[in-house]
Amino acid sequence: MPIILEDGLITKENILTIDIENSKERNEKDIKIAIVNLMPNKEETEINLLKLLSSEYQIEVDFIRTQSYVSKNSDQQRLDKYYKTINDIKNNKYDGLIVTGAPVEDRPYSDIAYWKELTEIFDFAKTNVRSTLFLCWAAVASLEYIYNIKSTFVEDKIFGIYEYEKNVDSKLLTGLDNRFIIPQSRYKKLDKNNISTDELKILAENKETGVSLIESADSKFIFNLGHLEYSKETLHNEYVRDISKGLATKIPRNYYINSTASIGNVNYSWKSTAKSLFKNWINYYIF
């Protein structure tokens, strides 16, 4: 089924879409999702997420931007044309909301230009959204804001693809093997001892990276500290970017088939996990 979008937002990818203004097939059963895109590579993130949201249902998607920060890596005119703001949607109701990560882990929340605006989005999710999926930094930030759960910095970036084992039964993990892969790219870690089991369920963790996947007891919030939305090339591009900046980033773990850092040498092993998790989120949490 097609995804309903602003006309012209996606033009180069093989994603079946319908223009919002011209669509005559919309009905009350259409799923409505908002995506708060905080990533610097906004167009790549749009495509990665829309591919995972393609399903047997017709889905209408609103992309949301922050007003309090002007992106240095995106065309502001494009954002103004195709993205909405929290003020534009504050009275809307959504079946699902996705809040992406952002490269701001090294800053206190109070120093982030759009932090106040983002907390308004977190509060909006509590009242106007059926289920919200927080990714990477957004997961860490929202856990602290909503549940006062603190994270800690790690000395070496958690970077690469890591294996996790199902911790508890959850509809979100339906169809997944007992062990599954999640890509990671972060400098923060959660200690499971700081997480209340009354309010939150830890779905996946390992000793090396800590907690990675959490679900609220009422299934209203899902926190994925990883990046299942990443395409095959994303970790490679991040590694090349970090090295070009002179950062001491180690080669991503378990990502290349051998030690050669080449895009043709990638172990793309999380694709089926990503498709299953997003399908389960749509089928069991927001439809």
PDB file of C-alpha atoms in Angstrom:
ATOM      1  CA  MET A   1       0.000   0.000   0.000  1.00  0.00           C
ATOM      2  CA  PRO A   2       1.196   3.566  -0.652  1.00  0.00           C
ATOM      3  CA  ILE A   3       2.462   6.114   1.842  1.00  0.00           C
ATOM      4  CA  ILE A   4       0.655   9.463   1.793  1.00  0.00           C
ATOM      5  CA  LEU A   5       3.155  12.355   1.709  1.00  0.00           C
ATOM      6  CA  GLU A   6       3.555  15.954   0.685  1.00  0.00           C
ATOM      7  CA  ASP A   7       3.943  15.989  -3.103  1.00  0.00           C
ATOM      8  CA  GLY A   8       7.602  16.152  -4.152  1.00  0.00           C
ATOM      9  CA  LEU A   9       9.189  15.127  -0.846  1.00  0.00           C
ATOM     10  CA  ILE A  10      10.456  11.803  -2.208  1.00  0.00           C
ATOM     11  CA  THR A  11      11.277  11.693  -5.913  1.00  0.00           C
ATOM     12  CA  LYS A  12      14.238   9.357  -6.496  1.00  0.00           C
ATOM     13  CA  GLU A  13      13.431   6.236  -4.475  1.00  0.00           C
ATOM     14  CA  ASN A  14      11.242   3.284  -5.321  1.00  0.00           C
ATOM     15  CA  ILE A  15       8.675   4.071  -2.619  1.00  0.00           C
ATOM     16  CA  LEU A  16       4.992   4.012  -3.577  1.00  0.00           C
ATOM     17  CA  THR A  17       3.478   7.326  -2.484  1.00  0.00           C
ATOM     18  CA  ILE A  18       0.292   9.363  -2.877  1.00  0.00           C
ATOM     19  CA  ASP A  19       0.197  13.157  -2.719  1.00  0.00           C
ATOM     20  CA  ILE A  20      -1.759  14.357   0.343  1.00  0.00           C
ATOM     21  CA  GLU A  21      -3.616  17.050  -1.576  1.00  0.00           C
ATOM     22  CA  ASN A  22      -4.665  14.830  -4.466  1.00  0.00           C
ATOM     23  CA  SER A  23      -5.411  11.627  -2.582  1.00  0.00           C
ATOM     24  CA  LYS A  24      -9.022  10.522  -2.933  1.00  0.00           C
ATOM     25  CA  GLU A  25      -8.544   7.193  -1.207  1.00  0.00           C
ATOM     26  CA  ARG A  26      -7.994   8.385   2.351  1.00  0.00           C
ATOM     27  CA  ASN A  27     -10.353   7.070   4.999  1.00  0.00           C
ATOM     28  CA  GLU A  28     -10.676   6.806   8.759  1.00  0.00           C
ATOM     29  CA  LYS A  29      -8.723   3.532   8.790  1.00  0.00           C
ATOM     30  CA  ASP A  30      -5.578   5.109   7.346  1.00  0.00           C
ATOM     31  CA  ILE A  31      -2.688   5.061   9.804  1.00  0.00           C
ATOM     32  CA  LYS A  32      -1.314   8.489  10.628  1.00  0.00           C
ATOM     33  CA  ILE A  33       2.325   8.786  11.730  1.00  0.00           C
ATOM     34  CA  ALA A  34       4.520  11.790  12.525  1.00  0.00           C
ATOM     35  CA  ILE A  35       8.321  11.652  12.277  1.00  0.00           C
ATOM     36  CA  VAL A  36      10.443  14.164  14.174  1.00  0.00           C
ATOM     37  CA  ASN A  37      13.616  14.101  12.097  1.00  0.00           C
ATOM     38  CA  LEU A  38      16.567  15.396  14.138  1.00  0.00           C
ATOM     39  CA  MET A  39      19.267  13.683  12.093  1.00  0.00           C
ATOM     40  CA  PRO A  40      21.669  15.897  10.110  1.00  0.00           C
ATOM     41  CA  ASN A  41      21.295  13.710   6.994  1.00  0.00           C
ATOM     42  CA  LYS A  42      17.558  14.303   6.825  1.00  0.00           C
ATOM     43  CA  GLU A  43      16.879  13.021   3.301  1.00  0.00           C
ATOM     44  CA  GLU A  44      18.667   9.731   3.937  1.00  0.00           C
ATOM     45  CA  THR A  45      16.752   9.298   7.203  1.00  0.00           C
ATOM     46  CA  GLU A  46      13.455  10.025   5.456  1.00  0.00           C
ATOM     47  CA  ILE A  47      14.075   7.290   2.907  1.00  0.00           C
ATOM     48  CA  ASN A  48      15.302   4.728   5.443  1.00  0.00           C
ATOM     49  CA  LEU A  49      12.247   5.176   7.647  1.00  0.00           C
ATOM     50  CA  LEU A  50       9.709   5.306   4.830  1.00  0.00           C
ATOM     51  CA  LYS A  51      11.028   2.030   3.443  1.00  0.00           C
ATOM     52  CA  LEU A  52      10.464   0.383   6.820  1.00  0.00           C
ATOM     53  CA  LEU A  53       6.996   1.906   7.169  1.00  0.00           C
ATOM     54  CA  SER A  54       5.788   0.551   3.837  1.00  0.00           C
ATOM     55  CA  SER A  55       3.192  -2.086   4.730  1.00  0.00           C
ATOM     56  CA  GLU A  56      -0.147  -3.615   3.831  1.00  0.00           C
ATOM     57  CA  TYR A  57      -1.817  -0.509   5.259  1.00  0.00           C
ATOM     58  CA  GLN A  58      -2.097   2.955   3.791  1.00  0.00           C
ATOM     59  CA  ILE A  59      -0.033   5.288   5.985  1.00  0.00           C
ATOM     60  CA  GLU A  60      -0.078   9.067   6.061  1.00  0.00           C
ATOM     61  CA  VAL A  61       3.206  10.602   7.248  1.00  0.00           C
ATOM     62  CA  ASP A  62       3.938  14.103   8.534  1.00  0.00           C
ATOM     63  CA  PHE A  63       7.603  15.059   8.905  1.00  0.00           C
ATOM     64  CA  ILE A  64       8.324  17.416  11.806  1.00  0.00           C
ATOM     65  CA  ARG A  65      11.237  19.834  12.235  1.00  0.00           C
ATOM     66  CA  THR A  66      12.324  22.064  15.073  1.00  0.00           C
ATOM     67  CA  GLN A  67      11.796  25.809  14.826  1.00  0.00           C
ATOM     68  CA  SER A  68      14.430  26.731  17.397  1.00  0.00           C
ATOM     69  CA  TYR A  69      17.393  25.384  15.417  1.00  0.00           C
ATOM     70  CA  VAL A  70      18.358  25.891  11.783  1.00  0.00           C
ATOM     71  CA  SER A  71      19.967  22.767  10.350  1.00  0.00           C
ATOM     72  CA  LYS A  72      23.445  23.304   8.897  1.00  0.00           C
ATOM     73  CA  ASN A  73      23.230  20.216   6.713  1.00  0.00           C
ATOM     74  CA  SER A  74      19.776  20.595   5.153  1.00  0.00           C
ATOM     75  CA  ASP A  75      18.099  22.897   2.670  1.00  0.00           C
ATOM     76  CA  GLN A  76      16.010  25.190   4.884  1.00  0.00           C
ATOM     77  CA  GLN A  77      13.640  26.012   2.019  1.00  0.00           C
ATOM     78  CA  ARG A  78      12.974  22.307   1.552  1.00  0.00           C
ATOM     79  CA  LEU A  79      12.305  21.881   5.261  1.00  0.00           C
ATOM     80  CA  ASP A  80       9.951  24.874   5.280  1.00  0.00           C
ATOM     81  CA  LYS A  81       8.054  23.425   2.336  1.00  0.00           C
ATOM     82  CA  TYR A  82       7.736  19.780   3.361  1.00  0.00           C
ATOM     83  CA  TYR A  83       8.078  19.740   7.154  1.00  0.00           C
ATOM     84  CA  LYS A  84       5.669  20.859   9.851  1.00  0.00           C
ATOM     85  CA  THR A  85       6.461  22.238  13.316  1.00  0.00           C
ATOM     86  CA  ILE A  86       5.069  21.333  16.723  1.00  0.00           C
ATOM     87  CA  ASN A  87       2.821  24.387  16.493  1.00  0.00           C
ATOM     88  CA  ASP A  88       1.381  23.075  13.235  1.00  0.00           C
ATOM     89  CA  ILE A  89       0.463  19.696  14.730  1.00  0.00           C
ATOM     90  CA  LYS A  90      -0.227  20.459  18.410  1.00  0.00           C
ATOM     91  CA  ASN A  91      -3.942  19.753  18.008  1.00  0.00           C
ATOM     92  CA  ASN A  92      -3.492  16.637  15.850  1.00  0.00           C
ATOM     93  CA  LYS A  93      -3.887  13.035  16.945  1.00  0.00           C
ATOM     94  CA  TYR A  94      -1.476  10.389  15.611  1.00  0.00           C
ATOM     95  CA  ASP A  95      -1.450   6.632  15.687  1.00  0.00           C
ATOM     96  CA  GLY A  96       2.332   6.619  15.780  1.00  0.00           C
ATOM     97  CA  LEU A  97       5.235   8.981  16.352  1.00  0.00           C
ATOM     98  CA  ILE A  98       8.930   8.397  15.627  1.00  0.00           C
ATOM     99  CA  VAL A  99      11.595  10.652  17.137  1.00  0.00           C
ATOM    100  CA  THR A 100      15.046  10.106  15.626  1.00  0.00           C
ATOM    101  CA  GLY A 101      18.456  10.399  17.202  1.00  0.00           C
ATOM    102  CA  ALA A 102      20.678  13.464  16.947  1.00  0.00           C
ATOM    103  CA  PRO A 103      24.458  14.076  17.165  1.00  0.00           C
ATOM    104  CA  VAL A 104      24.270  16.047  20.436  1.00  0.00           C
ATOM    105  CA  GLU A 105      25.278  13.441  23.027  1.00  0.00           C
ATOM    106  CA  ASP A 106      28.234  15.514  24.187  1.00  0.00           C
ATOM    107  CA  ARG A 107      26.065  18.429  25.345  1.00  0.00           C
ATOM    108  CA  PRO A 108      23.920  18.924  28.456  1.00  0.00           C
ATOM    109  CA  TYR A 109      20.256  19.008  27.519  1.00  0.00           C
ATOM    110  CA  SER A 110      19.986  22.624  28.643  1.00  0.00           C
ATOM    111  CA  ASP A 111      22.642  23.608  26.052  1.00  0.00           C
ATOM    112  CA  ILE A 112      20.736  22.096  23.124  1.00  0.00           C
ATOM    113  CA  ALA A 113      18.997  24.851  21.161  1.00  0.00           C
ATOM    114  CA  TYR A 114      15.807  22.893  20.603  1.00  0.00           C
ATOM    115  CA  TRP A 115      15.585  21.105  23.983  1.00  0.00           C
ATOM    116  CA  LYS A 116      12.532  23.017  25.250  1.00  0.00           C
ATOM    117  CA  GLU A 117      10.795  22.408  21.943  1.00  0.00           C
ATOM    118  CA  LEU A 118      11.675  18.725  22.098  1.00  0.00           C
ATOM    119  CA  THR A 119      10.244  18.364  25.602  1.00  0.00           C
ATOM    120  CA  GLU A 120       7.010  19.830  24.223  1.00  0.00           C
ATOM    121  CA  ILE A 121       7.052  17.005  21.672  1.00  0.00           C
ATOM    122  CA  PHE A 122       7.642  14.459  24.461  1.00  0.00           C
ATOM    123  CA  ASP A 123       4.628  15.867  26.326  1.00  0.00           C
ATOM    124  CA  PHE A 124       2.618  15.842  23.102  1.00  0.00           C
ATOM    125  CA  ALA A 125       3.415  12.139  22.728  1.00  0.00           C
ATOM    126  CA  LYS A 126       1.907  11.422  26.135  1.00  0.00           C
ATOM    127  CA  THR A 127      -1.504  12.816  25.194  1.00  0.00           C
ATOM    128  CA  ASN A 128      -1.873  12.857  21.411  1.00  0.00           C
ATOM    129  CA  VAL A 129      -0.145   9.681  20.201  1.00  0.00           C
ATOM    130  CA  ARG A 130      -1.092   6.022  20.534  1.00  0.00           C
ATOM    131  CA  SER A 131       2.506   4.727  20.468  1.00  0.00           C
ATOM    132  CA  THR A 132       5.869   6.490  20.152  1.00  0.00           C
ATOM    133  CA  LEU A 133       9.146   4.991  18.985  1.00  0.00           C
ATOM    134  CA  PHE A 134      12.245   6.837  20.243  1.00  0.00           C
ATOM    135  CA  LEU A 135      15.535   6.126  18.467  1.00  0.00           C
ATOM    136  CA  CYS A 136      19.102   6.313  19.825  1.00  0.00           C
ATOM    137  CA  TRP A 137      19.746   9.719  21.488  1.00  0.00           C
ATOM    138  CA  ALA A 138      16.016  10.476  21.514  1.00  0.00           C
ATOM    139  CA  ALA A 139      15.496   7.259  23.491  1.00  0.00           C
ATOM    140  CA  VAL A 140      18.108   8.274  26.078  1.00  0.00           C
ATOM    141  CA  ALA A 141      16.789  11.843  26.306  1.00  0.00           C
ATOM    142  CA  SER A 142      13.119  10.872  26.591  1.00  0.00           C
ATOM    143  CA  LEU A 143      13.864   8.222  29.241  1.00  0.00           C
ATOM    144  CA  GLU A 144      15.474  10.884  31.383  1.00  0.00           C
ATOM    145  CA  TYR A 145      12.725  13.441  30.757  1.00  0.00           C
ATOM    146  CA  ILE A 146       9.764  11.095  31.229  1.00  0.00           C
ATOM    147  CA  TYR A 147      11.128   8.619  33.798  1.00  0.00           C
ATOM    148  CA  ASN A 148      14.169  10.432  35.260  1.00  0.00           C
ATOM    149  CA  ILE A 149      16.452   7.578  34.171  1.00  0.00           C
ATOM    150  CA  LYS A 150      20.033   8.763  33.820  1.00  0.00           C
ATOM    151  CA  SER A 151      22.544   7.530  31.251  1.00  0.00           C
ATOM    152  CA  THR A 152      26.341   7.447  31.469  1.00  0.00           C
ATOM    153  CA  PHE A 153      29.043   8.204  28.925  1.00  0.00           C
ATOM    154  CA  VAL A 154      31.308   5.437  27.647  1.00  0.00           C
ATOM    155  CA  GLU A 155      34.981   5.947  26.859  1.00  0.00           C
ATOM    156  CA  ASP A 156      34.834   4.251  23.464  1.00  0.00           C
ATOM    157  CA  LYS A 157      31.916   4.801  21.140  1.00  0.00           C
ATOM    158  CA  ILE A 158      29.460   1.896  21.029  1.00  0.00           C
ATOM    159  CA  PHE A 159      29.730   1.470  17.297  1.00  0.00           C
ATOM    160  CA  GLY A 160      28.902  -1.447  15.017  1.00  0.00           C
ATOM    161  CA  ILE A 161      26.408  -4.293  15.011  1.00  0.00           C
ATOM    162  CA  TYR A 162      25.734  -6.304  18.148  1.00  0.00           C
ATOM    163  CA  GLU A 163      23.783  -9.423  18.998  1.00  0.00           C
ATOM    164  CA  TYR A 164      20.969  -9.346  21.534  1.00  0.00           C
ATOM    165  CA  GLU A 165      18.825 -12.008  23.133  1.00  0.00           C
ATOM    166  CA  LYS A 166      15.106 -11.708  23.858  1.00  0.00           C
ATOM    167  CA  ASN A 167      14.768 -10.726  27.500  1.00  0.00           C
ATOM    168  CA  VAL A 168      10.982 -11.053  27.862  1.00  0.00           C
ATOM    169  CA  ASP A 169       8.049 -11.810  25.600  1.00  0.00           C
ATOM    170  CA  SER A 170       6.719  -8.817  23.695  1.00  0.00           C
ATOM    171  CA  LYS A 171       4.551  -8.379  20.618  1.00  0.00           C
ATOM    172  CA  LEU A 172       7.253  -6.054  19.324  1.00  0.00           C
ATOM    173  CA  LEU A 173       9.590  -9.039  18.965  1.00  0.00           C
ATOM    174  CA  THR A 174       7.066 -11.350  17.301  1.00  0.00           C
ATOM    175  CA  GLY A 175       8.714 -13.481  14.620  1.00  0.00           C
ATOM    176  CA  LEU A 176      12.266 -12.629  15.655  1.00  0.00           C
ATOM    177  CA  ASP A 177      14.771 -15.329  16.530  1.00  0.00           C
ATOM    178  CA  ASN A 178      15.838 -15.548  20.170  1.00  0.00           C
ATOM    179  CA  ARG A 179      19.034 -13.785  19.121  1.00  0.00           C
ATOM    180  CA  PHE A 180      18.922 -10.805  16.783  1.00  0.00           C
ATOM    181  CA  ILE A 181      21.124  -7.964  15.535  1.00  0.00           C
ATOM    182  CA  ILE A 182      20.829  -4.211  16.234  1.00  0.00           C
ATOM    183  CA  PRO A 183      23.263  -1.595  14.831  1.00  0.00           C
ATOM    184  CA  GLN A 184      24.590   0.871  17.403  1.00  0.00           C
ATOM    185  CA  SER A 185      26.225   4.293  17.156  1.00  0.00           C
ATOM    186  CA  ARG A 186      26.316   6.095  20.505  1.00  0.00           C
ATOM    187  CA  TYR A 187      28.410   7.356  23.395  1.00  0.00           C
ATOM    188  CA  LYS A 188      25.855   6.738  26.153  1.00  0.00           C
ATOM    189  CA  LYS A 189      24.865   3.630  28.054  1.00  0.00           C
ATOM    190  CA  LEU A 190      22.002   2.641  30.372  1.00  0.00           C
ATOM    191  CA  ASP A 191      22.382   0.567  33.526  1.00  0.00           C
ATOM    192  CA  LYS A 192      19.486  -1.862  33.896  1.00  0.00           C
ATOM    193  CA  ASN A 193      19.606  -1.402  37.674  1.00  0.00           C
ATOM    194  CA  ASN A 194      18.348   2.159  37.199  1.00  0.00           C
ATOM    195  CA  ILE A 195      15.283   1.034  35.255  1.00  0.00           C
ATOM    196  CA  SER A 196      12.064   0.393  37.158  1.00  0.00           C
ATOM    197  CA  THR A 197      10.566  -2.944  36.126  1.00  0.00           C
ATOM    198  CA  ASP A 198       7.143  -1.709  37.251  1.00  0.00           C
ATOM    199  CA  GLU A 199       7.022   1.005  34.598  1.00  0.00           C
ATOM    200  CA  LEU A 200       9.352  -0.368  31.936  1.00  0.00           C
ATOM    201  CA  LYS A 201      10.248  -3.736  30.417  1.00  0.00           C
ATOM    202  CA  ILE A 202      13.780  -4.383  29.194  1.00  0.00           C
ATOM    203  CA  LEU A 203      13.374  -6.287  25.921  1.00  0.00           C
ATOM    204  CA  ALA A 204      17.029  -6.608  24.903  1.00  0.00           C
ATOM    205  CA  GLU A 205      20.454  -6.034  26.418  1.00  0.00           C
ATOM    206  CA  ASN A 206      23.982  -7.394  26.417  1.00  0.00           C
ATOM    207  CA  LYS A 207      27.002  -6.972  28.684  1.00  0.00           C
ATOM    208  CA  GLU A 208      28.974  -4.911  26.201  1.00  0.00           C
ATOM    209  CA  THR A 209      26.425  -2.277  25.203  1.00  0.00           C
ATOM    210  CA  GLY A 210      24.009  -2.414  28.121  1.00  0.00           C
ATOM    211  CA  VAL A 211      20.272  -2.027  27.654  1.00  0.00           C
ATOM    212  CA  SER A 212      19.250  -1.452  24.039  1.00  0.00           C
ATOM    213  CA  LEU A 213      15.486  -1.982  23.724  1.00  0.00           C
ATOM    214  CA  ILE A 214      12.841  -0.966  26.282  1.00  0.00           C
ATOM    215  CA  GLU A 215       9.046  -0.882  26.255  1.00  0.00           C
ATOM    216  CA  SER A 216       6.798   0.939  28.701  1.00  0.00           C
ATOM    217  CA  ALA A 217       4.412  -1.254  30.682  1.00  0.00           C
ATOM    218  CA  ASP A 218       1.432   0.261  28.859  1.00  0.00           C
ATOM    219  CA  SER A 219       3.180  -0.135  25.444  1.00  0.00           C
ATOM    220  CA  LYS A 220       2.786   3.589  24.801  1.00  0.00           C
ATOM    221  CA  PHE A 221       6.533   4.180  24.519  1.00  0.00           C
ATOM    222  CA  ILE A 222       9.278   2.124  22.880  1.00  0.00           C
ATOM    223  CA  PHE A 223      12.913   3.120  23.378  1.00  0.00           C
ATOM    224  CA  ASN A 224      15.445   1.727  20.910  1.00  0.00           C
ATOM    225  CA  LEU A 225      18.957   2.931  21.693  1.00  0.00           C
ATOM    226  CA  GLY A 226      20.135   1.392  18.428  1.00  0.00           C
ATOM    227  CA  HIS A 227      19.593   2.204  14.768  1.00  0.00           C
ATOM    228  CA  LEU A 228      17.551  -0.497  13.061  1.00  0.00           C
ATOM    229  CA  GLU A 229      16.536   2.127  10.518  1.00  0.00           C
ATOM    230  CA  TYR A 230      20.121   2.389   9.225  1.00  0.00           C
ATOM    231  CA  SER A 231      20.757   1.340   5.651  1.00  0.00           C
ATOM    232  CA  LYS A 232      23.628  -0.910   4.662  1.00  0.00           C
ATOM    233  CA  GLU A 233      25.975   2.047   4.097  1.00  0.00           C
ATOM    234  CA  THR A 234      25.183   4.285   7.090  1.00  0.00           C
ATOM    235  CA  LEU A 235      27.715   2.958   9.608  1.00  0.00           C
ATOM    236  CA  HIS A 236      30.423   3.017   6.932  1.00  0.00           C
ATOM    237  CA  ASN A 237      29.621   6.632   6.102  1.00  0.00           C
ATOM    238  CA  GLU A 238      29.708   7.550   9.787  1.00  0.00           C
ATOM    239  CA  TYR A 239      33.072   5.842  10.224  1.00  0.00           C
ATOM    240  CA  VAL A 240      34.552   7.676   7.222  1.00  0.00           C
ATOM    241  CA  ARG A 241      33.119  10.959   8.550  1.00  0.00           C
ATOM    242  CA  ASP A 242      34.581  10.444  12.040  1.00  0.00           C
ATOM    243  CA  ILE A 243      38.019   9.546  10.684  1.00  0.00           C
ATOM    244  CA  SER A 244      37.999  12.572   8.373  1.00  0.00           C
ATOM    245  CA  LYS A 245      37.329  14.757  11.435  1.00  0.00           C
ATOM    246  CA  GLY A 246      40.323  13.282  13.212  1.00  0.00           C
ATOM    247  CA  LEU A 247      38.237  11.404  15.785  1.00  0.00           C
ATOM    248  CA  ALA A 248      39.658   8.262  17.364  1.00  0.00           C
ATOM    249  CA  THR A 249      36.652   6.164  16.343  1.00  0.00           C
ATOM    250  CA  LYS A 250      37.439   2.479  16.174  1.00  0.00           C
ATOM    251  CA  ILE A 251      36.337   0.403  13.197  1.00  0.00           C
ATOM    252  CA  PRO A 252      32.648  -0.572  13.658  1.00  0.00           C
ATOM    253  CA  ARG A 253      32.347  -3.923  15.439  1.00  0.00           C
ATOM    254  CA  ASN A 254      31.131  -6.942  13.463  1.00  0.00           C
ATOM    255  CA  TYR A 255      30.202  -4.694  10.539  1.00  0.00           C
ATOM    256  CA  TYR A 256      32.782  -5.498   7.882  1.00  0.00           C
ATOM    257  CA  ILE A 257      33.179  -9.067   6.701  1.00  0.00           C
ATOM    258  CA  ASN A 258      36.925  -8.690   7.237  1.00  0.00           C
ATOM    259  CA  SER A 259      39.108  -5.839   8.466  1.00  0.00           C
ATOM    260  CA  THR A 260      38.826  -3.892   5.211  1.00  0.00           C
ATOM    261  CA  ALA A 261      36.686  -0.776   5.709  1.00  0.00           C
ATOM    262  CA  SER A 262      34.928  -0.872   2.351  1.00  0.00           C
ATOM    263  CA  ILE A 263      31.269  -0.387   1.464  1.00  0.00           C
ATOM    264  CA  GLY A 264      31.461  -3.558  -0.608  1.00  0.00           C
ATOM    265  CA  ASN A 265      32.602  -5.469   2.439  1.00  0.00           C
ATOM    266  CA  VAL A 266      29.614  -4.843   4.745  1.00  0.00           C
ATOM    267  CA  ASN A 267      27.842  -7.548   6.737  1.00  0.00           C
ATOM    268  CA  TYR A 268      24.231  -6.333   6.250  1.00  0.00           C
ATOM    269  CA  SER A 269      22.700  -8.633   8.851  1.00  0.00           C
ATOM    270  CA  TRP A 270      19.973  -6.549  10.541  1.00  0.00           C
ATOM    271  CA  LYS A 271      17.602  -5.989   7.602  1.00  0.00           C
ATOM    272  CA  SER A 272      15.105  -8.729   8.534  1.00  0.00           C
ATOM    273  CA  THR A 273      15.111  -7.662  12.193  1.00  0.00           C
ATOM    274  CA  ALA A 274      14.356  -4.064  11.206  1.00  0.00           C
ATOM    275  CA  LYS A 275      11.491  -5.069   8.927  1.00  0.00           C
ATOM    276  CA  SER A 276       9.984  -7.360  11.567  1.00  0.00           C
ATOM    277  CA  LEU A 277      10.198  -4.801  14.377  1.00  0.00           C
ATOM    278  CA  PHE A 278       8.626  -1.989  12.364  1.00  0.00           C
ATOM    279  CA  LYS A 279       5.945  -4.328  11.029  1.00  0.00           C
ATOM    280  CA  ASN A 280       5.130  -5.452  14.561  1.00  0.00           C
ATOM    281  CA  TRP A 281       4.993  -1.842  15.763  1.00  0.00           C
ATOM    282  CA  ILE A 282       2.485  -0.998  13.041  1.00  0.00           C
ATOM    283  CA  ASN A 283       0.367  -4.149  13.442  1.00  0.00           C
ATOM    284  CA  TYR A 284       0.266  -4.431  17.233  1.00  0.00           C
ATOM    285  CA  TYR A 285       0.838  -0.931  18.616  1.00  0.00           C
ATOM    286  CA  ILE A 286      -0.580   1.712  16.286  1.00  0.00           C
ATOM    287  CA  PHE A 287      -3.153   0.075  13.981  1.00  0.00           C
TER     288      PHE A 287
END
